[in-house]
Short mmCIF file of C-alpha atoms in Angstrom, two decimals:
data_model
loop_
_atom_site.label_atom_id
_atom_site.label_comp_id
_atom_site.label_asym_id
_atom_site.label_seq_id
_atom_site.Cartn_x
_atom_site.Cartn_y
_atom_site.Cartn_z
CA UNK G 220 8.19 -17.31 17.38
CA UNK G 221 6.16 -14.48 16.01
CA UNK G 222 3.32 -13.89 18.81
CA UNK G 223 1.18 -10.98 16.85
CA UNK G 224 -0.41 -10.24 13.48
CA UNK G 225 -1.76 -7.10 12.14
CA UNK G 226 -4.48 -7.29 10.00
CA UNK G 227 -5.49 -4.39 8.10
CA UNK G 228 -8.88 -5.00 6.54
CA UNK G 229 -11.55 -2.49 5.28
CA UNK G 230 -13.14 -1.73 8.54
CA UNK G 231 -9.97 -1.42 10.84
CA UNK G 232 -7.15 -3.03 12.27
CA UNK G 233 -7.70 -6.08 13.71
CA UNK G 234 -5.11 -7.73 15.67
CA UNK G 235 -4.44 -11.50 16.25
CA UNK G 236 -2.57 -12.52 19.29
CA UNK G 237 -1.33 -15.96 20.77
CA UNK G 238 -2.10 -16.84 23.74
CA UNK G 239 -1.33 -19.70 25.88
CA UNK G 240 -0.41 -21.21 22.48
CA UNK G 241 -3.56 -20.28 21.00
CA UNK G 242 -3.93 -17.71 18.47
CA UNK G 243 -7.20 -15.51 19.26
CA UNK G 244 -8.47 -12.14 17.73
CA UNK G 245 -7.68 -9.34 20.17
CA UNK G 246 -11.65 -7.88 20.67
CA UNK G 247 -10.43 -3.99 20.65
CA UNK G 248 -9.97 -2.95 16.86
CA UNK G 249 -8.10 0.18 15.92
CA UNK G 250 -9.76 2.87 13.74
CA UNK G 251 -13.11 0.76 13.89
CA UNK G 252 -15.16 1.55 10.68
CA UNK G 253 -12.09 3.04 8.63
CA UNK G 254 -10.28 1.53 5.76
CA UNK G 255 -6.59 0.15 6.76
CA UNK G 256 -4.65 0.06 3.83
CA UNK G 257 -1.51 -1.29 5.08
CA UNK G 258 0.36 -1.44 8.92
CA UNK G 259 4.26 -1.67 9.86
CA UNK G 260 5.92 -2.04 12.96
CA UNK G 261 9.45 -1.10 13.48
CA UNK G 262 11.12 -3.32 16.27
CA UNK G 263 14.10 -0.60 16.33
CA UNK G 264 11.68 1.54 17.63
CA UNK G 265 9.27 0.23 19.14
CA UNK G 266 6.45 2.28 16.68
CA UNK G 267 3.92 0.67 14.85
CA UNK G 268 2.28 2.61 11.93
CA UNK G 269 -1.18 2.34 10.27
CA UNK G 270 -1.89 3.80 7.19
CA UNK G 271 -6.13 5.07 7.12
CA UNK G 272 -7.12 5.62 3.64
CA UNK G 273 -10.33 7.58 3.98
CA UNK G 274 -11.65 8.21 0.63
CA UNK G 275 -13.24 11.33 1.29
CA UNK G 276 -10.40 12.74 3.20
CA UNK G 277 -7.47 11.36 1.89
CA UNK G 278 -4.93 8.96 3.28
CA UNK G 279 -3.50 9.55 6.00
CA UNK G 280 -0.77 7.70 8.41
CA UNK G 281 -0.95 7.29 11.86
CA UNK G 282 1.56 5.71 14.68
CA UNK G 283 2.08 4.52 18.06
CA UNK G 284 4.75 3.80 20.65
CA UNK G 285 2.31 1.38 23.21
CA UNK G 286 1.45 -1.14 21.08
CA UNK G 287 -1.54 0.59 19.87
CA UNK G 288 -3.14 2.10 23.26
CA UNK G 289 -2.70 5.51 21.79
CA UNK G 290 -2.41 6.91 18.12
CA UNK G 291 -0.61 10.15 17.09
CA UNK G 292 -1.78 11.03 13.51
CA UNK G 293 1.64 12.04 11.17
CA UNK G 294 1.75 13.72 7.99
CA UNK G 295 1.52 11.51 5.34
CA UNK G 296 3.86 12.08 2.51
CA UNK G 297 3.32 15.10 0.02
CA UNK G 298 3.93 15.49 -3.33
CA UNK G 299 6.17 17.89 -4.61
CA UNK G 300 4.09 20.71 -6.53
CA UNK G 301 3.63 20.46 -10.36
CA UNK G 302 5.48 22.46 -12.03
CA UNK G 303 3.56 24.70 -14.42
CA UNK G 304 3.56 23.66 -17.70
CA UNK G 305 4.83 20.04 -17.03
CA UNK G 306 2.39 17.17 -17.94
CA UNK G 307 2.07 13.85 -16.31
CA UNK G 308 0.27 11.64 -18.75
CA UNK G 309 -0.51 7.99 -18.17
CA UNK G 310 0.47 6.40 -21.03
CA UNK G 311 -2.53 3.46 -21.11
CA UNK G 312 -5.57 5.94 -20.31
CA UNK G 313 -4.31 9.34 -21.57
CA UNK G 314 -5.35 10.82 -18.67
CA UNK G 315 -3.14 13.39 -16.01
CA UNK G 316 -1.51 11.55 -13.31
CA UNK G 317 -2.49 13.63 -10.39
CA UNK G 318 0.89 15.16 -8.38
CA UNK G 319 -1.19 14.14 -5.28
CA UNK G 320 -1.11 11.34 -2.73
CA UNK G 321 -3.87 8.78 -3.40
CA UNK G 322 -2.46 5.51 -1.38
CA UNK G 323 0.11 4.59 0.90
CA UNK G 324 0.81 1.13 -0.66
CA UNK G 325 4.03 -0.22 0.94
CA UNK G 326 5.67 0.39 4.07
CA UNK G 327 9.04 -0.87 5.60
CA UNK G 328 12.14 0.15 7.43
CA UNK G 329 15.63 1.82 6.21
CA UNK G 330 18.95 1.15 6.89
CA UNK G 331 19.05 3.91 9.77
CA UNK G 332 17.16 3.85 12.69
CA UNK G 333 14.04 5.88 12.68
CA UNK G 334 14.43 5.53 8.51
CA UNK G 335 11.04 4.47 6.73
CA UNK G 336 10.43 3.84 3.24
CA UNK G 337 7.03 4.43 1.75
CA UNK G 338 5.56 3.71 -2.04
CA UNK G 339 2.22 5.02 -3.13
CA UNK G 340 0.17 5.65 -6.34
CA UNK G 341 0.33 7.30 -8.12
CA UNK G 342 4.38 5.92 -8.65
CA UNK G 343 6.02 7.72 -5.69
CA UNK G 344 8.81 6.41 -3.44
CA UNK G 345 9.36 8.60 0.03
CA UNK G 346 11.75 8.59 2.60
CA UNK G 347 11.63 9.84 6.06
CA UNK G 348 14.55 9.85 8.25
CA UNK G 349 12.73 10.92 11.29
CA UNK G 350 10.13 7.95 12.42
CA UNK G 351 7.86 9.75 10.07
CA UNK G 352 7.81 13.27 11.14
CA UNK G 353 8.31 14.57 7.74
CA UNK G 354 9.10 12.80 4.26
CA UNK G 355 10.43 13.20 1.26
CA UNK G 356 10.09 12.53 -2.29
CA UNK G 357 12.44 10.42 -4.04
CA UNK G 358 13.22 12.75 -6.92
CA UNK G 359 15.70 10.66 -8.61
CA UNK G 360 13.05 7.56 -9.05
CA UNK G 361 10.24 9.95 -9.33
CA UNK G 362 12.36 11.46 -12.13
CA UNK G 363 13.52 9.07 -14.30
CA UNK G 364 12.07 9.25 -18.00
CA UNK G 365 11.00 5.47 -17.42
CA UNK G 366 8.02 6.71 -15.38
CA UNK G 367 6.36 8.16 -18.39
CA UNK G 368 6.14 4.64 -19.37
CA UNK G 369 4.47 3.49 -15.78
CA UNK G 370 0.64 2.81 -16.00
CA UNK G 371 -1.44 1.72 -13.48
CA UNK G 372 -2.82 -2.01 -13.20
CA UNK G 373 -5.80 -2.70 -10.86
CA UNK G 374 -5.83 1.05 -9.99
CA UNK G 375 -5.94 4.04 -12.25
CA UNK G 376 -2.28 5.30 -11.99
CA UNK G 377 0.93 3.19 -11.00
CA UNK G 378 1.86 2.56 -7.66
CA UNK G 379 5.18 1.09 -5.70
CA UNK G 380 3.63 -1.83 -3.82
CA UNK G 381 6.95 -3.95 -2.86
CA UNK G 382 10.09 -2.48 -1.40
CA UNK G 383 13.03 -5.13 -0.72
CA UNK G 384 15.95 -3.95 1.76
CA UNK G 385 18.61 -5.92 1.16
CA UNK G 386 20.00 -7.22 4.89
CA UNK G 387 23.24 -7.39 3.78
CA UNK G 388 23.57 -3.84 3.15
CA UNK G 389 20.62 -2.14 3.90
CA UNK G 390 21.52 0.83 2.14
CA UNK G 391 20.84 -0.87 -0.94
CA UNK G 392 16.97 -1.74 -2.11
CA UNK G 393 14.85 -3.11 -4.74
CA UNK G 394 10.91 -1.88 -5.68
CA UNK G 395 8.52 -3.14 -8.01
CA UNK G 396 5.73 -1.17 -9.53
CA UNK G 397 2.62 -1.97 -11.13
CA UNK G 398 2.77 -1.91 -13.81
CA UNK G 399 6.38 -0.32 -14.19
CA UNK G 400 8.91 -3.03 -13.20
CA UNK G 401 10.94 -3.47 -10.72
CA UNK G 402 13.99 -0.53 -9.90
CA UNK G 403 17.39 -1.07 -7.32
CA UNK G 404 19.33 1.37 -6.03
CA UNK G 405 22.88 0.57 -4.01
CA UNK G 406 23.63 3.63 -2.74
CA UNK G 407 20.09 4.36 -0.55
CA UNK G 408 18.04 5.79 -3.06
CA UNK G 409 20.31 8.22 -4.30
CA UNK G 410 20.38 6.10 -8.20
CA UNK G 411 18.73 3.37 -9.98
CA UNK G 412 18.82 1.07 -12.63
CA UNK G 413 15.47 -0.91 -13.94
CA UNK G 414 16.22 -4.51 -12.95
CA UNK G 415 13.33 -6.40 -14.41
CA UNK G 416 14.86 -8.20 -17.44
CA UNK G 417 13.15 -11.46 -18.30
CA UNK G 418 10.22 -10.92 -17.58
CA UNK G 419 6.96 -11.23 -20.08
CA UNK G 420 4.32 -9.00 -20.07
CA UNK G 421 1.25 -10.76 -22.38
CA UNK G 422 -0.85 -7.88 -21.53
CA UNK G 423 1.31 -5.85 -24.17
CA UNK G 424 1.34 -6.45 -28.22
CA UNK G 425 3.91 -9.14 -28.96
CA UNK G 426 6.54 -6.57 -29.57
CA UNK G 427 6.64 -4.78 -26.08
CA UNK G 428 6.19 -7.72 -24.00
CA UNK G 429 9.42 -7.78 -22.97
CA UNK G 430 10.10 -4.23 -21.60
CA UNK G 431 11.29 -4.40 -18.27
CA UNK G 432 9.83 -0.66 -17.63
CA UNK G 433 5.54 -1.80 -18.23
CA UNK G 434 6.37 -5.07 -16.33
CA UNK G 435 3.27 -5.52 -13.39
CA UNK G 436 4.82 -7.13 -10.75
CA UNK G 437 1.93 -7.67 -7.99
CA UNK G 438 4.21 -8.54 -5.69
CA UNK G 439 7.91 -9.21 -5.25
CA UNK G 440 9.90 -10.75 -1.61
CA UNK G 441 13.33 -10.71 -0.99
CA UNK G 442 15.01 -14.04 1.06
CA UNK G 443 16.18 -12.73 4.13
CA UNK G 444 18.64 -15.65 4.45
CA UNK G 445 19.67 -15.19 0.74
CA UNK G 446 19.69 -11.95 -0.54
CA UNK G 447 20.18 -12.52 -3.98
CA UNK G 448 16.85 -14.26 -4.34
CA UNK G 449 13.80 -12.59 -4.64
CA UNK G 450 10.17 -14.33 -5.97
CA UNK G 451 7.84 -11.98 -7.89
CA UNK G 452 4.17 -13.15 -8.30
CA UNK G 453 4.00 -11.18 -11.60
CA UNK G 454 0.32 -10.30 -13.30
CA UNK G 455 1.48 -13.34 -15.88
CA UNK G 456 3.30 -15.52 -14.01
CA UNK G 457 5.94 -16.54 -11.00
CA UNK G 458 9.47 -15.38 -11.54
CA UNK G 459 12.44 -16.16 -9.63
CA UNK G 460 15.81 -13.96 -9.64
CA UNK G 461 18.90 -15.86 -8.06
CA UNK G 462 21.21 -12.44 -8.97
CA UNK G 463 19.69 -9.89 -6.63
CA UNK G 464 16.96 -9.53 -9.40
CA UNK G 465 19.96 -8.94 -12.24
CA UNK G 466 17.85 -11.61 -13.84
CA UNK G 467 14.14 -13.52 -13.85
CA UNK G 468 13.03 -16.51 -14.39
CA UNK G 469 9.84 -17.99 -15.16
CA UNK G 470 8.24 -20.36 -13.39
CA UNK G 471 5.56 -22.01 -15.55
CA UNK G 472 4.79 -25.11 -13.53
CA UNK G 473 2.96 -23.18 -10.72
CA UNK G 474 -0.21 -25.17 -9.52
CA UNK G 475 -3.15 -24.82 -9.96
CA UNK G 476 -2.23 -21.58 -12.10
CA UNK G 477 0.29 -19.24 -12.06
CA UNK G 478 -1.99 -15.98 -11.29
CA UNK G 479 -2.34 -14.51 -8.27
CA UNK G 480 -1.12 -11.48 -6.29
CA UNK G 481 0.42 -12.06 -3.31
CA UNK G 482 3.79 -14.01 -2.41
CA UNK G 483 5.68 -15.54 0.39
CA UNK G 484 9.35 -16.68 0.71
CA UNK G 485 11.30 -18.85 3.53
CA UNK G 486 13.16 -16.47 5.53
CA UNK G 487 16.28 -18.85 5.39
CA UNK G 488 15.64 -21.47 2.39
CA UNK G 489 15.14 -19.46 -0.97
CA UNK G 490 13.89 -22.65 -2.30
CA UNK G 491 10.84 -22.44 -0.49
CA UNK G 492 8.10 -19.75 -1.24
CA UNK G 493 4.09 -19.47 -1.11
CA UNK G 494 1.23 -18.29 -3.60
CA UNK G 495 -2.12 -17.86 -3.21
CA UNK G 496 -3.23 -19.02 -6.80
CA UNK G 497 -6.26 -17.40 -8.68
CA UNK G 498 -7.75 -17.57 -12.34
CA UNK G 499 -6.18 -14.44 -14.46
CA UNK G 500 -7.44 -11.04 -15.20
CA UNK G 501 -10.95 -10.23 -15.01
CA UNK G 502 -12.40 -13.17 -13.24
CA UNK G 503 -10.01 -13.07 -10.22
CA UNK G 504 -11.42 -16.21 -8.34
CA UNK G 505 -9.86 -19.06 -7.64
CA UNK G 506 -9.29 -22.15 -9.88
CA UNK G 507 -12.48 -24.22 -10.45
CA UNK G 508 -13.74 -21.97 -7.18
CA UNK G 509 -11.44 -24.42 -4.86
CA UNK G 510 -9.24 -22.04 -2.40
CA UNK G 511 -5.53 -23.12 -2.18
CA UNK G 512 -1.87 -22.31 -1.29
CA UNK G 513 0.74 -23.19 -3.40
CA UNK G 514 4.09 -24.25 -2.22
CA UNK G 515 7.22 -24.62 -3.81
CA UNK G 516 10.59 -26.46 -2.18
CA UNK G 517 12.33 -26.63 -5.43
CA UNK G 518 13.02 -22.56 -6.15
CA UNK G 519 9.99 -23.19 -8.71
CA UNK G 520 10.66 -26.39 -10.80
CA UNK G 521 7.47 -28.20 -9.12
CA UNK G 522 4.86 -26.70 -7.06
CA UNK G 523 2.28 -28.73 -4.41
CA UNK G 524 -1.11 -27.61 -3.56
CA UNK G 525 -2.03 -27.06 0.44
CA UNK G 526 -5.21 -27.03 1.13
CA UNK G 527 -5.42 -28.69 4.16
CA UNK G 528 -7.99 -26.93 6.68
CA UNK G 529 -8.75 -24.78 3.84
CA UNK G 530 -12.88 -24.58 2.60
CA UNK G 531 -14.51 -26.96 0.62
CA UNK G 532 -15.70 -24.91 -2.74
CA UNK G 533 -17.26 -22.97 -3.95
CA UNK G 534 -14.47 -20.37 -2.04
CA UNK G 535 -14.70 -17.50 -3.68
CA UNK G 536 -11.47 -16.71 -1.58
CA UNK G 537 -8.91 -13.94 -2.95
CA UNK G 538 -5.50 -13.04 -1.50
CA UNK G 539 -4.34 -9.50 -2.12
CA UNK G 540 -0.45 -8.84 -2.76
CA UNK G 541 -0.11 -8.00 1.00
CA UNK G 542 -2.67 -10.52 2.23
CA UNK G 543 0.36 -13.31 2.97
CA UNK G 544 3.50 -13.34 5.59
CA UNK G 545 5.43 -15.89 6.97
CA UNK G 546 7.10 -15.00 10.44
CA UNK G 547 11.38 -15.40 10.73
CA UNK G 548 11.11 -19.11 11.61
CA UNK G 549 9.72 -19.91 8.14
CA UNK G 550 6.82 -21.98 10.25
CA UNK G 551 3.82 -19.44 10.68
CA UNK G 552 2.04 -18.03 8.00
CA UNK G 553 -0.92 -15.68 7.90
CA UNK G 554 -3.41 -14.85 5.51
CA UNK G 555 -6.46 -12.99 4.96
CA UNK G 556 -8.97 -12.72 2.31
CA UNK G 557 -11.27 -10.15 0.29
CA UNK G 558 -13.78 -12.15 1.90
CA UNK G 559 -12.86 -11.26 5.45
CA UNK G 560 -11.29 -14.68 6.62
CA UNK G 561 -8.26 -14.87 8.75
CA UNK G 562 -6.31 -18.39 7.97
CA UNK G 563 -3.22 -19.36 10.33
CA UNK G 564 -0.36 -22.29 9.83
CA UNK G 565 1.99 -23.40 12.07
CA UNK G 566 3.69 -25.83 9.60
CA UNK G 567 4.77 -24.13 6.78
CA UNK G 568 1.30 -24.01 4.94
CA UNK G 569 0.59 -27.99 5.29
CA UNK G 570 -2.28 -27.25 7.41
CA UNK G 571 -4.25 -24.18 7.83
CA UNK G 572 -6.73 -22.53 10.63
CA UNK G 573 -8.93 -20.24 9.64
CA UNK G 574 -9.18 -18.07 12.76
CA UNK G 575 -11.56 -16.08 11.49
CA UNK G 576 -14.79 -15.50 8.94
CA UNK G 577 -15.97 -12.72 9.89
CA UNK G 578 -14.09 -10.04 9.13
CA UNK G 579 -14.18 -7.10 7.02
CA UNK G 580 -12.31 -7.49 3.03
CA UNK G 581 -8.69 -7.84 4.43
CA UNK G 582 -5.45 -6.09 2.53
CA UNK G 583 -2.70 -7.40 4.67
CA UNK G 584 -1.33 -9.23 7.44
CA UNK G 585 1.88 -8.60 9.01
CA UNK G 586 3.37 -10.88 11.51
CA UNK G 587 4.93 -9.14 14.17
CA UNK M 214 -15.93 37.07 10.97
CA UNK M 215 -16.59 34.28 8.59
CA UNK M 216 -18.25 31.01 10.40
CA UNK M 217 -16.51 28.17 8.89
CA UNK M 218 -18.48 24.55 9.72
CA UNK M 219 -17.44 20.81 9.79
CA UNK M 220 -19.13 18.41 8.66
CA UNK M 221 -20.35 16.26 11.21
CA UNK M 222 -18.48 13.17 9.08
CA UNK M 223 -15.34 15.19 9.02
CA UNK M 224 -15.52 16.50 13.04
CA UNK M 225 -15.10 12.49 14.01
CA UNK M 226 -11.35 12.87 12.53
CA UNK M 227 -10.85 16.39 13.48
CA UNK M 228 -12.48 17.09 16.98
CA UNK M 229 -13.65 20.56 15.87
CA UNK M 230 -16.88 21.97 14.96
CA UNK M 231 -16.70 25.69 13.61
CA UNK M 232 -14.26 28.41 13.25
CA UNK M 233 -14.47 32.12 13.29
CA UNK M 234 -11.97 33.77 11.34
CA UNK M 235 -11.54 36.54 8.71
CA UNK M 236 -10.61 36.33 5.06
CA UNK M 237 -11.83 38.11 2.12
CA UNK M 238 -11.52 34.68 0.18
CA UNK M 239 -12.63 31.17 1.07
CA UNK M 240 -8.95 30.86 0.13
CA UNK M 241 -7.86 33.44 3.20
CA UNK M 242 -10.22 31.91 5.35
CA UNK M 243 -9.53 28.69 5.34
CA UNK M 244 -5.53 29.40 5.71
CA UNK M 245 -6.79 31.00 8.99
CA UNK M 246 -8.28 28.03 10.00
CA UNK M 247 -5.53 25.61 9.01
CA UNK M 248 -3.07 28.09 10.81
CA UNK M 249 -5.20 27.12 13.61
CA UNK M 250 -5.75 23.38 12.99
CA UNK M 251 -3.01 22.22 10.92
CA UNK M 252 -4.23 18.70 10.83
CA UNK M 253 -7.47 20.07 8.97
CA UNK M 254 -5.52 20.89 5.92
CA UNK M 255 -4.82 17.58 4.74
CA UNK M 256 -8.53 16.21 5.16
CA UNK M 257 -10.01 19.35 2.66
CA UNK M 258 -7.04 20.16 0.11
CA UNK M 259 -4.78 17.50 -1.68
CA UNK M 260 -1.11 17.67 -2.05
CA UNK M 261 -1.16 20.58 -4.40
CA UNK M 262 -3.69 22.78 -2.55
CA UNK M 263 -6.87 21.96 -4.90
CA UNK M 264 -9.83 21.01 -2.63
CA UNK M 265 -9.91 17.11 -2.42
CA UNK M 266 -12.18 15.34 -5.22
CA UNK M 267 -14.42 14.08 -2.50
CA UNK M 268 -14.94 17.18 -0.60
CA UNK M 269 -17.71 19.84 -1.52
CA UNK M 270 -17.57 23.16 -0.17
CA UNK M 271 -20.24 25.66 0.54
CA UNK M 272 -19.72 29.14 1.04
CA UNK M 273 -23.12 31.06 1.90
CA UNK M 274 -24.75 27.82 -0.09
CA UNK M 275 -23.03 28.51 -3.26
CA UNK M 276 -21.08 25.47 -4.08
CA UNK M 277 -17.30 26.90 -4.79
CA UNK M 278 -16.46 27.58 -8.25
CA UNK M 279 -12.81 27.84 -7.72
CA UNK M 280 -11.51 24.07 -6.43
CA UNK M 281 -8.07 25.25 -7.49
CA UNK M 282 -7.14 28.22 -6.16
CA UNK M 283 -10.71 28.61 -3.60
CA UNK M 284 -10.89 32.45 -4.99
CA UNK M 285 -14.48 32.80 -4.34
CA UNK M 286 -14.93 36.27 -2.50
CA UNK M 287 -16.59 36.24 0.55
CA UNK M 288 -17.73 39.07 3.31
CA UNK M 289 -17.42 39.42 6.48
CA UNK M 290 -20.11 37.09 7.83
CA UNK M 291 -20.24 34.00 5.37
CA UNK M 292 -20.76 30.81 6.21
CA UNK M 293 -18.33 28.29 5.13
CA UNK M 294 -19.41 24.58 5.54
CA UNK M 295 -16.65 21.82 4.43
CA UNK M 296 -18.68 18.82 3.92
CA UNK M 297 -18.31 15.17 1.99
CA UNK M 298 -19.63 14.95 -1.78
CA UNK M 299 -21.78 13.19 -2.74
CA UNK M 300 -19.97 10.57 -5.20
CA UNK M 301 -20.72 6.90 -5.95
CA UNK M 302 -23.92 5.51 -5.47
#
């Protein structure tokens, strides 16, 4: 049973540890005062990586091989240089899409050992075969005509926020982008196809809902114990693919509201996966200011609301896309909050701990 | 030589506080200092070699004209100071 979390919130990384069966917040936080964007740790090697978006200064990536008593800072990964003459144009705003890392925005392991895969915004996909020595741009996503479509959704330009390594084959992946759908590839990058059919995008005149390439996934999982199902908590709805994400369905029953951003799936029963519900677009709070987890156990026909150990309202609680994990016996789940609250469950979501309240705005937690 | 300056804000990411090198560009000089501190490079210039949105630079208190290509001329005992803008509110 999963015995760490890494919490990457806007003042650091925090980590949670259990102890003598009791979870507690570890009192040394790394990179105290900086923004943490996003954290991964690689049990093939031992490293753990944290990616410090500094404003300012950039992002930047950092790792370490002792469980976090020393950092080496690592080149982030670098854009290719714009050719002269070639535009970039977001196709919402108008406006030059910058051939320039501005966030790290997902972060997970490759088939070989030392391999790391890393989206960003504005739309890139890297790969770095060396523990992240050096990386490289994924020319033949980051060159597909479909990106001209890409725009961005919460941020100005499109980013890669969800990157699904199929077990079975780990040479084979899925992303999604928001807002540009979601893209697999079978033979490690090397091709893709745009695998996002079925979904509904109501953001888009009547006409163009349905094109798979301006689709805004917020966040898509893949079933460890089932490959072929992945969950996508989509900006305008749930959708559920049982054909390694050949196909979505919608999942319009989703209590108390099918919004949200983040997205949590069983690692063994595909049936089972967790939201963190909100109220659409610009209000972003959640429904009738009452904080929740939704559950299904039913791969989406019927939904139940958890909120068990969860506050009273008003909660103006929200979950970011990388603000909910479930550890690899499907029993603990952590979450954290804009707010700065750390919640805990040791029973599949039907009753939560909040561990803590006094943290800094929180964009992930990854169980370790 | 050209004094090039950190920030203080910058210095708590990259333990150094000036350089002395020689350029007869803020371009030259700062290549001198990145072939020196290689980790520097990717706190002032982006991916394509442009001077980060968020970073000013001031080159004997002129603000730098060229965020591009960082052409300004400079002699042989400017001071260069890399520093945060001012953005936001």
């Amino acid at each position: 049973m999963a015995d760490t979390i890494h919490v990457s919130t806007r003042k650091g990384l925090v980590t949670a540890r259990r102890q003598s069966g009791e979870w507690r917040i570890d009192p040394k936080i790394d990179f105290l005062g900086q923004p943490i964007s996003l954290s991964l740790h690689d049990p093939r090697s031992g490293y753990s990586y944290a990616c410090v978006n500094l404003g300012h200064f950039g992002q930047k990536l950092h790792r370490t091989r002792d469980g976090g008593a020393t950092w080496e800072e690592i080149a982030p990964p670098a854009y290719p240089p714009q050719p002269e003459g070639v535009e970039d144009i977001c196709p919402m705003r108008k406006t030059p899409i910058p051939w320039s890392l501005q966030m790290i925005w997902s972060l997970e392991t490759g088939a070989e050992d030392g391999q790391l895969w890393c989206g960003t915004i504005p739309g890139g996909l890297f790969v770095s075969r060396d523990h992240g020595d050096s990386w490289q741009i994924v020319e033949s996503l980051w060159n597909r005509p479909e990106r001209k479509k890409w725009f961005g959704g919460g941020y100005d330009y499109p980013g890669i926020h969800s990157i699904c390594v199929d077990p079975r084959n780990r040479r084979h992946l899925s992303v999604a982008v928001s807002c540009g759908g979601v893209w697999h590839s079978t033979d490690d990058g090397a091709t893709w196809e745009g695998r996002a059919q079925g979904m509904r995008a109501s953001y888009m005149p009547p006409d163009l809902a349905d094109d798979p390439d301006t689709q805004d996934a917020h966040r898509m999982v893949r079933c460890p114990g089932q490959p072929d199902r992945l969950w996508v908590q989509h900006h305008n709805g749930i959708f559920r693919s049982d054909d390694n994400a050949m196909t979505w369905h919608d999942c319009p029953n989703g209590l108390p509201s099918t919004f949200g951003f983040a997205v949590a799936v069983h690692p063994r029963n595909p049936d089972r996966a967790w939201f963190a519900p909100a109220v659409r677009d610009e209000v972003r709070v959640p429904v009738d200011n009452r904080f929740v987890v939704s559950r299904t156990d039913d791969a989406g026909k019927t939904f139940q609301v958890l909120g068990s150990g969860l506050p009273e309202p008003p909660g103006l609680h929200l979950v970011y896309r990388h603000g909910l994990d479930v550890d690899d016996t499907g029993d603990v789940l952590a979450m954290g909050s804009t707010t700065g609250s750390l919640w805990i469950s040791e029973n599949g979501g039907d009753h939560w701990e909040r561990l803590s309240a006094e943290l800094a705005p929180i964009y992930s937690v990854r169980i370790c | 030589m050209a004094v090039v300056r950190l920030a203080q804000h910058l210095q708590r990411h990259v333990p150094h506080v000036e350089f002395r090198v020689s350029g007869a560009t803020v371009r030259e000089a700062l290549d001198a200092v990145f072939a020196q501190c290689p980790t520097l490079r990717g706190y002032v210039l982006d991916d394509q070699g442009a001077v980060r949105k968020h970073v000013a630079i001031f080159a004997d208190n002129e603000l730098l004209n060229d965020r591009r290509m960082l052409t300004d001329v400079i002699g042989p005992s400017t001071e260069i100071y890399l520093m945060q803008a001012l953005s936001g509110g």
